[in-house]
Amino acid sequence: MSDQQQQNMAPLEHLAIIMDGNGRWAKNQGLPRIAGHHQGVQTVIQVVDECVKVGIRYLSLFAFSSENWGRPQQEVEALMELLLQFLASQRQKMLDGGIRLRVIGDRSRLTESVRQALADAEKETAAGTTLTMVLALSYGGRDEILRAAKKLAEQAVSGSVDLQSIDNKQFSTLLDTQDIPEPDLLIRTSGEQRISNFLLWQAAYAELYFTDVLWPDFNAQELHKAIEDYRQRKRRFGLTDDQLQPGRQLPEGENH
Ligand code: FPP
């Protein structure tokens, strides 16, 4: 690889994915929607393995949005059941592989049994340092920002924070993602080209990659295509080319 190519290789520390198209995949096969979600879990397992192989440190998956609560009750329950099965079946593999689970979203809407299973898995895997899998559940970007703003307002009212000193970096610590770096690459499958309320604050400078492939058909090869595409991107974070010379500091509050 030439020096020029090396220099253009943007680091990929955090990959975020909007896993879309399970329902359409199932419909195409003449199967019920939940069969698409089942197959989607198999894709999750493959993608996690591949992320570990290529050295990605954070993988954020949009597994259930705040809006998904509006789906038919039967589908919501089936998705929660799938989640519980996923946690149980992957537990040992996560522990052996150093995979840490983190959950973002409004847990208060989840059932007690789901909340407990998530808390147990987070606790058990807390020492994992190979890959952090961030599951967005009952998650909405606006909701997350609103919850952070309310925390800040409470702190301001109690006098524990000086509002003038709040900057991007400090505000970020009030988000569910707290100490997680911002995503470098955001993939959405199934041909839709929207962010749909995922990581609204955090994805401000993420590179976006859209593919027509439906999530159950996504695989290691498709992941490599996305990574290859990302490697060709030139990330500027609002700066000029000259300012992006190696070693230059990025603007305050933009941690990439
Ligand atoms: C979008 O497809 C997918 C979801 C709303 C759920 C994603 C969930 C999984 C992949 C399985 C559960 C995940 C884990 C980690 C256990 P869609 O149903 O909106 O598809 P459509 O747009 O084709 O209808």
mmCIF file of N, CA and C and ligand atoms in Angstrom, residues 19-25 33 36-38 40-41 44 61-65 68 71 75 79 82-84 86 133 135 190 192 214-215, ligand 1:
data_model
loop_
_atom_site.group_PDB
_atom_site.id
_atom_site.type_symbol
_atom_site.label_atom_id
_atom_site.label_comp_id
_atom_site.label_asym_id
_atom_site.label_seq_id
_atom_site.Cartn_x
_atom_site.Cartn_y
_atom_site.Cartn_z
ATOM 1 N N MET A 19 -30.349 -1.430 11.220
ATOM 2 C CA MET A 19 -30.610 -2.746 10.621
ATOM 3 C C MET A 19 -32.036 -2.736 10.076
ATOM 4 N N ASP A 20 -32.185 -2.495 8.805
ATOM 5 C CA ASP A 20 -33.526 -2.323 8.247
ATOM 6 C C ASP A 20 -33.799 -3.362 7.160
ATOM 7 N N GLY A 21 -35.056 -3.734 7.036
ATOM 8 C CA GLY A 21 -35.468 -4.604 5.936
ATOM 9 C C GLY A 21 -35.856 -6.012 6.344
ATOM 10 N N ASN A 22 -35.965 -6.277 7.640
ATOM 11 C CA ASN A 22 -36.346 -7.626 8.093
ATOM 12 C C ASN A 22 -37.740 -8.005 7.590
ATOM 13 N N GLY A 23 -38.660 -7.049 7.690
ATOM 14 C CA GLY A 23 -40.045 -7.318 7.292
ATOM 15 C C GLY A 23 -40.140 -7.608 5.798
ATOM 16 N N ARG A 24 -39.459 -6.795 4.996
ATOM 17 C CA ARG A 24 -39.507 -6.996 3.539
ATOM 18 C C ARG A 24 -38.852 -8.313 3.149
ATOM 19 N N TRP A 25 -37.773 -8.640 3.843
ATOM 20 C CA TRP A 25 -37.100 -9.923 3.557
ATOM 21 C C TRP A 25 -38.079 -11.075 3.778
ATOM 22 N N ARG A 33 -43.474 -11.696 9.358
ATOM 23 C CA ARG A 33 -42.438 -10.683 9.633
ATOM 24 C C ARG A 33 -41.395 -11.156 10.649
ATOM 25 N N GLY A 36 -38.266 -12.691 9.578
ATOM 26 C CA GLY A 36 -37.227 -11.743 9.144
ATOM 27 C C GLY A 36 -36.378 -11.300 10.325
ATOM 28 N N HIS A 37 -37.028 -11.079 11.462
ATOM 29 C CA HIS A 37 -36.272 -10.668 12.654
ATOM 30 C C HIS A 37 -35.362 -11.814 13.130
ATOM 31 N N HIS A 38 -35.891 -13.049 13.045
ATOM 32 C CA HIS A 38 -35.070 -14.217 13.413
ATOM 33 C C HIS A 38 -33.807 -14.248 12.563
ATOM 34 N N GLY A 40 -32.552 -11.805 11.035
ATOM 35 C CA GLY A 40 -31.784 -10.597 11.366
ATOM 36 C C GLY A 40 -30.836 -10.839 12.533
ATOM 37 N N VAL A 41 -31.258 -11.651 13.467
ATOM 38 C CA VAL A 41 -30.390 -11.962 14.612
ATOM 39 C C VAL A 41 -29.165 -12.745 14.132
ATOM 40 N N VAL A 44 -26.799 -10.321 12.904
ATOM 41 C CA VAL A 44 -26.136 -9.624 14.019
ATOM 42 C C VAL A 44 -24.936 -10.458 14.492
ATOM 43 N N LEU A 61 -25.947 -0.913 17.415
ATOM 44 C CA LEU A 61 -27.016 -1.512 16.610
ATOM 45 C C LEU A 61 -28.373 -0.942 17.025
ATOM 46 N N PHE A 62 -29.122 -0.449 16.031
ATOM 47 C CA PHE A 62 -30.454 0.089 16.318
ATOM 48 C C PHE A 62 -31.423 -1.091 16.313
ATOM 49 N N ALA A 63 -31.678 -1.637 17.494
ATOM 50 C CA ALA A 63 -32.458 -2.870 17.583
ATOM 51 C C ALA A 63 -33.953 -2.618 17.807
ATOM 52 N N PHE A 64 -34.288 -1.492 18.444
ATOM 53 C CA PHE A 64 -35.708 -1.214 18.720
ATOM 54 C C PHE A 64 -35.860 0.279 19.009
ATOM 55 N N SER A 65 -36.593 0.958 18.141
ATOM 56 C CA SER A 65 -36.702 2.412 18.310
ATOM 57 C C SER A 65 -37.879 2.785 19.211
ATOM 58 N N ASN A 68 -40.933 2.051 17.516
ATOM 59 C CA ASN A 68 -41.301 0.642 17.309
ATOM 60 C C ASN A 68 -42.329 0.141 18.326
ATOM 61 N N ARG A 71 -45.725 -0.743 16.925
ATOM 62 C CA ARG A 71 -45.968 -1.915 16.072
ATOM 63 C C ARG A 71 -46.976 -2.854 16.748
ATOM 64 N N GLU A 75 -45.760 -8.411 17.452
ATOM 65 C CA GLU A 75 -44.406 -8.225 16.919
ATOM 66 C C GLU A 75 -43.475 -7.665 17.997
ATOM 67 N N LEU A 79 -40.160 -9.515 19.345
ATOM 68 C CA LEU A 79 -38.829 -8.884 19.310
ATOM 69 C C LEU A 79 -38.158 -8.931 20.679
ATOM 70 N N LEU A 82 -36.984 -12.404 21.264
ATOM 71 C CA LEU A 82 -35.754 -12.639 20.487
ATOM 72 C C LEU A 82 -34.544 -12.046 21.189
ATOM 73 N N LEU A 83 -34.754 -10.874 21.765
ATOM 74 C CA LEU A 83 -33.668 -10.211 22.482
ATOM 75 C C LEU A 83 -33.217 -11.062 23.665
ATOM 76 N N LEU A 84 -34.202 -11.573 24.418
ATOM 77 C CA LEU A 84 -33.862 -12.408 25.577
ATOM 78 C C LEU A 84 -33.125 -13.677 25.140
ATOM 79 N N PHE A 86 -31.359 -13.997 22.453
ATOM 80 C CA PHE A 86 -30.049 -13.577 21.963
ATOM 81 C C PHE A 86 -29.074 -13.430 23.138
ATOM 82 N N MET A 133 -20.497 -3.771 22.330
ATOM 83 C CA MET A 133 -21.698 -3.811 21.506
ATOM 84 C C MET A 133 -22.742 -2.920 22.164
ATOM 85 N N LEU A 135 -26.333 -1.703 22.241
ATOM 86 C CA LEU A 135 -27.668 -2.016 21.728
ATOM 87 C C LEU A 135 -28.588 -0.837 22.015
ATOM 88 N N SER A 190 -31.257 -1.825 3.390
ATOM 89 C CA SER A 190 -32.608 -1.913 2.798
ATOM 90 C C SER A 190 -32.987 -0.770 1.858
ATOM 91 N N GLU A 192 -33.316 2.449 2.286
ATOM 92 C CA GLU A 192 -33.826 3.714 2.835
ATOM 93 C C GLU A 192 -32.639 4.621 3.122
ATOM 94 N N LEU A 214 -31.044 -6.073 2.127
ATOM 95 C CA LEU A 214 -31.913 -6.143 3.310
ATOM 96 C C LEU A 214 -31.103 -6.740 4.470
ATOM 97 N N TRP A 215 -31.411 -6.316 5.693
ATOM 98 C CA TRP A 215 -30.566 -6.724 6.825
ATOM 99 C C TRP A 215 -30.348 -8.251 6.910
HETATM 100 C C1 FPP B 1 -36.076 -3.219 10.947
HETATM 101 O O1 FPP B 1 -36.711 -4.052 10.044
HETATM 102 C C2 FPP B 1 -35.630 -3.966 12.085
HETATM 103 C C3 FPP B 1 -36.118 -3.837 13.342
HETATM 104 C C4 FPP B 1 -37.191 -2.882 13.715
HETATM 105 C C5 FPP B 1 -35.640 -4.649 14.437
HETATM 106 C C6 FPP B 1 -34.204 -5.049 14.343
HETATM 107 C C7 FPP B 1 -34.075 -6.240 15.163
HETATM 108 C C8 FPP B 1 -33.313 -7.312 14.903
HETATM 109 C C9 FPP B 1 -32.339 -7.404 13.799
HETATM 110 C C10 FPP B 1 -33.434 -8.499 15.744
HETATM 111 C C11 FPP B 1 -33.202 -8.251 17.209
HETATM 112 C C12 FPP B 1 -31.824 -7.794 17.491
HETATM 113 C C13 FPP B 1 -31.077 -8.263 18.482
HETATM 114 C C14 FPP B 1 -29.733 -7.684 18.697
HETATM 115 C C15 FPP B 1 -31.516 -9.345 19.341
HETATM 116 P P1 FPP B 1 -38.230 -3.777 9.700
HETATM 117 O O2 FPP B 1 -39.055 -4.707 10.491
HETATM 118 O O3 FPP B 1 -38.556 -2.325 9.885
HETATM 119 O O4 FPP B 1 -38.226 -4.146 8.181
HETATM 120 P P2 FPP B 1 -39.167 -3.544 7.048
HETATM 121 O O5 FPP B 1 -38.845 -2.072 6.952
HETATM 122 O O6 FPP B 1 -38.752 -4.299 5.833
HETATM 123 O O7 FPP B 1 -40.577 -3.805 7.469
#
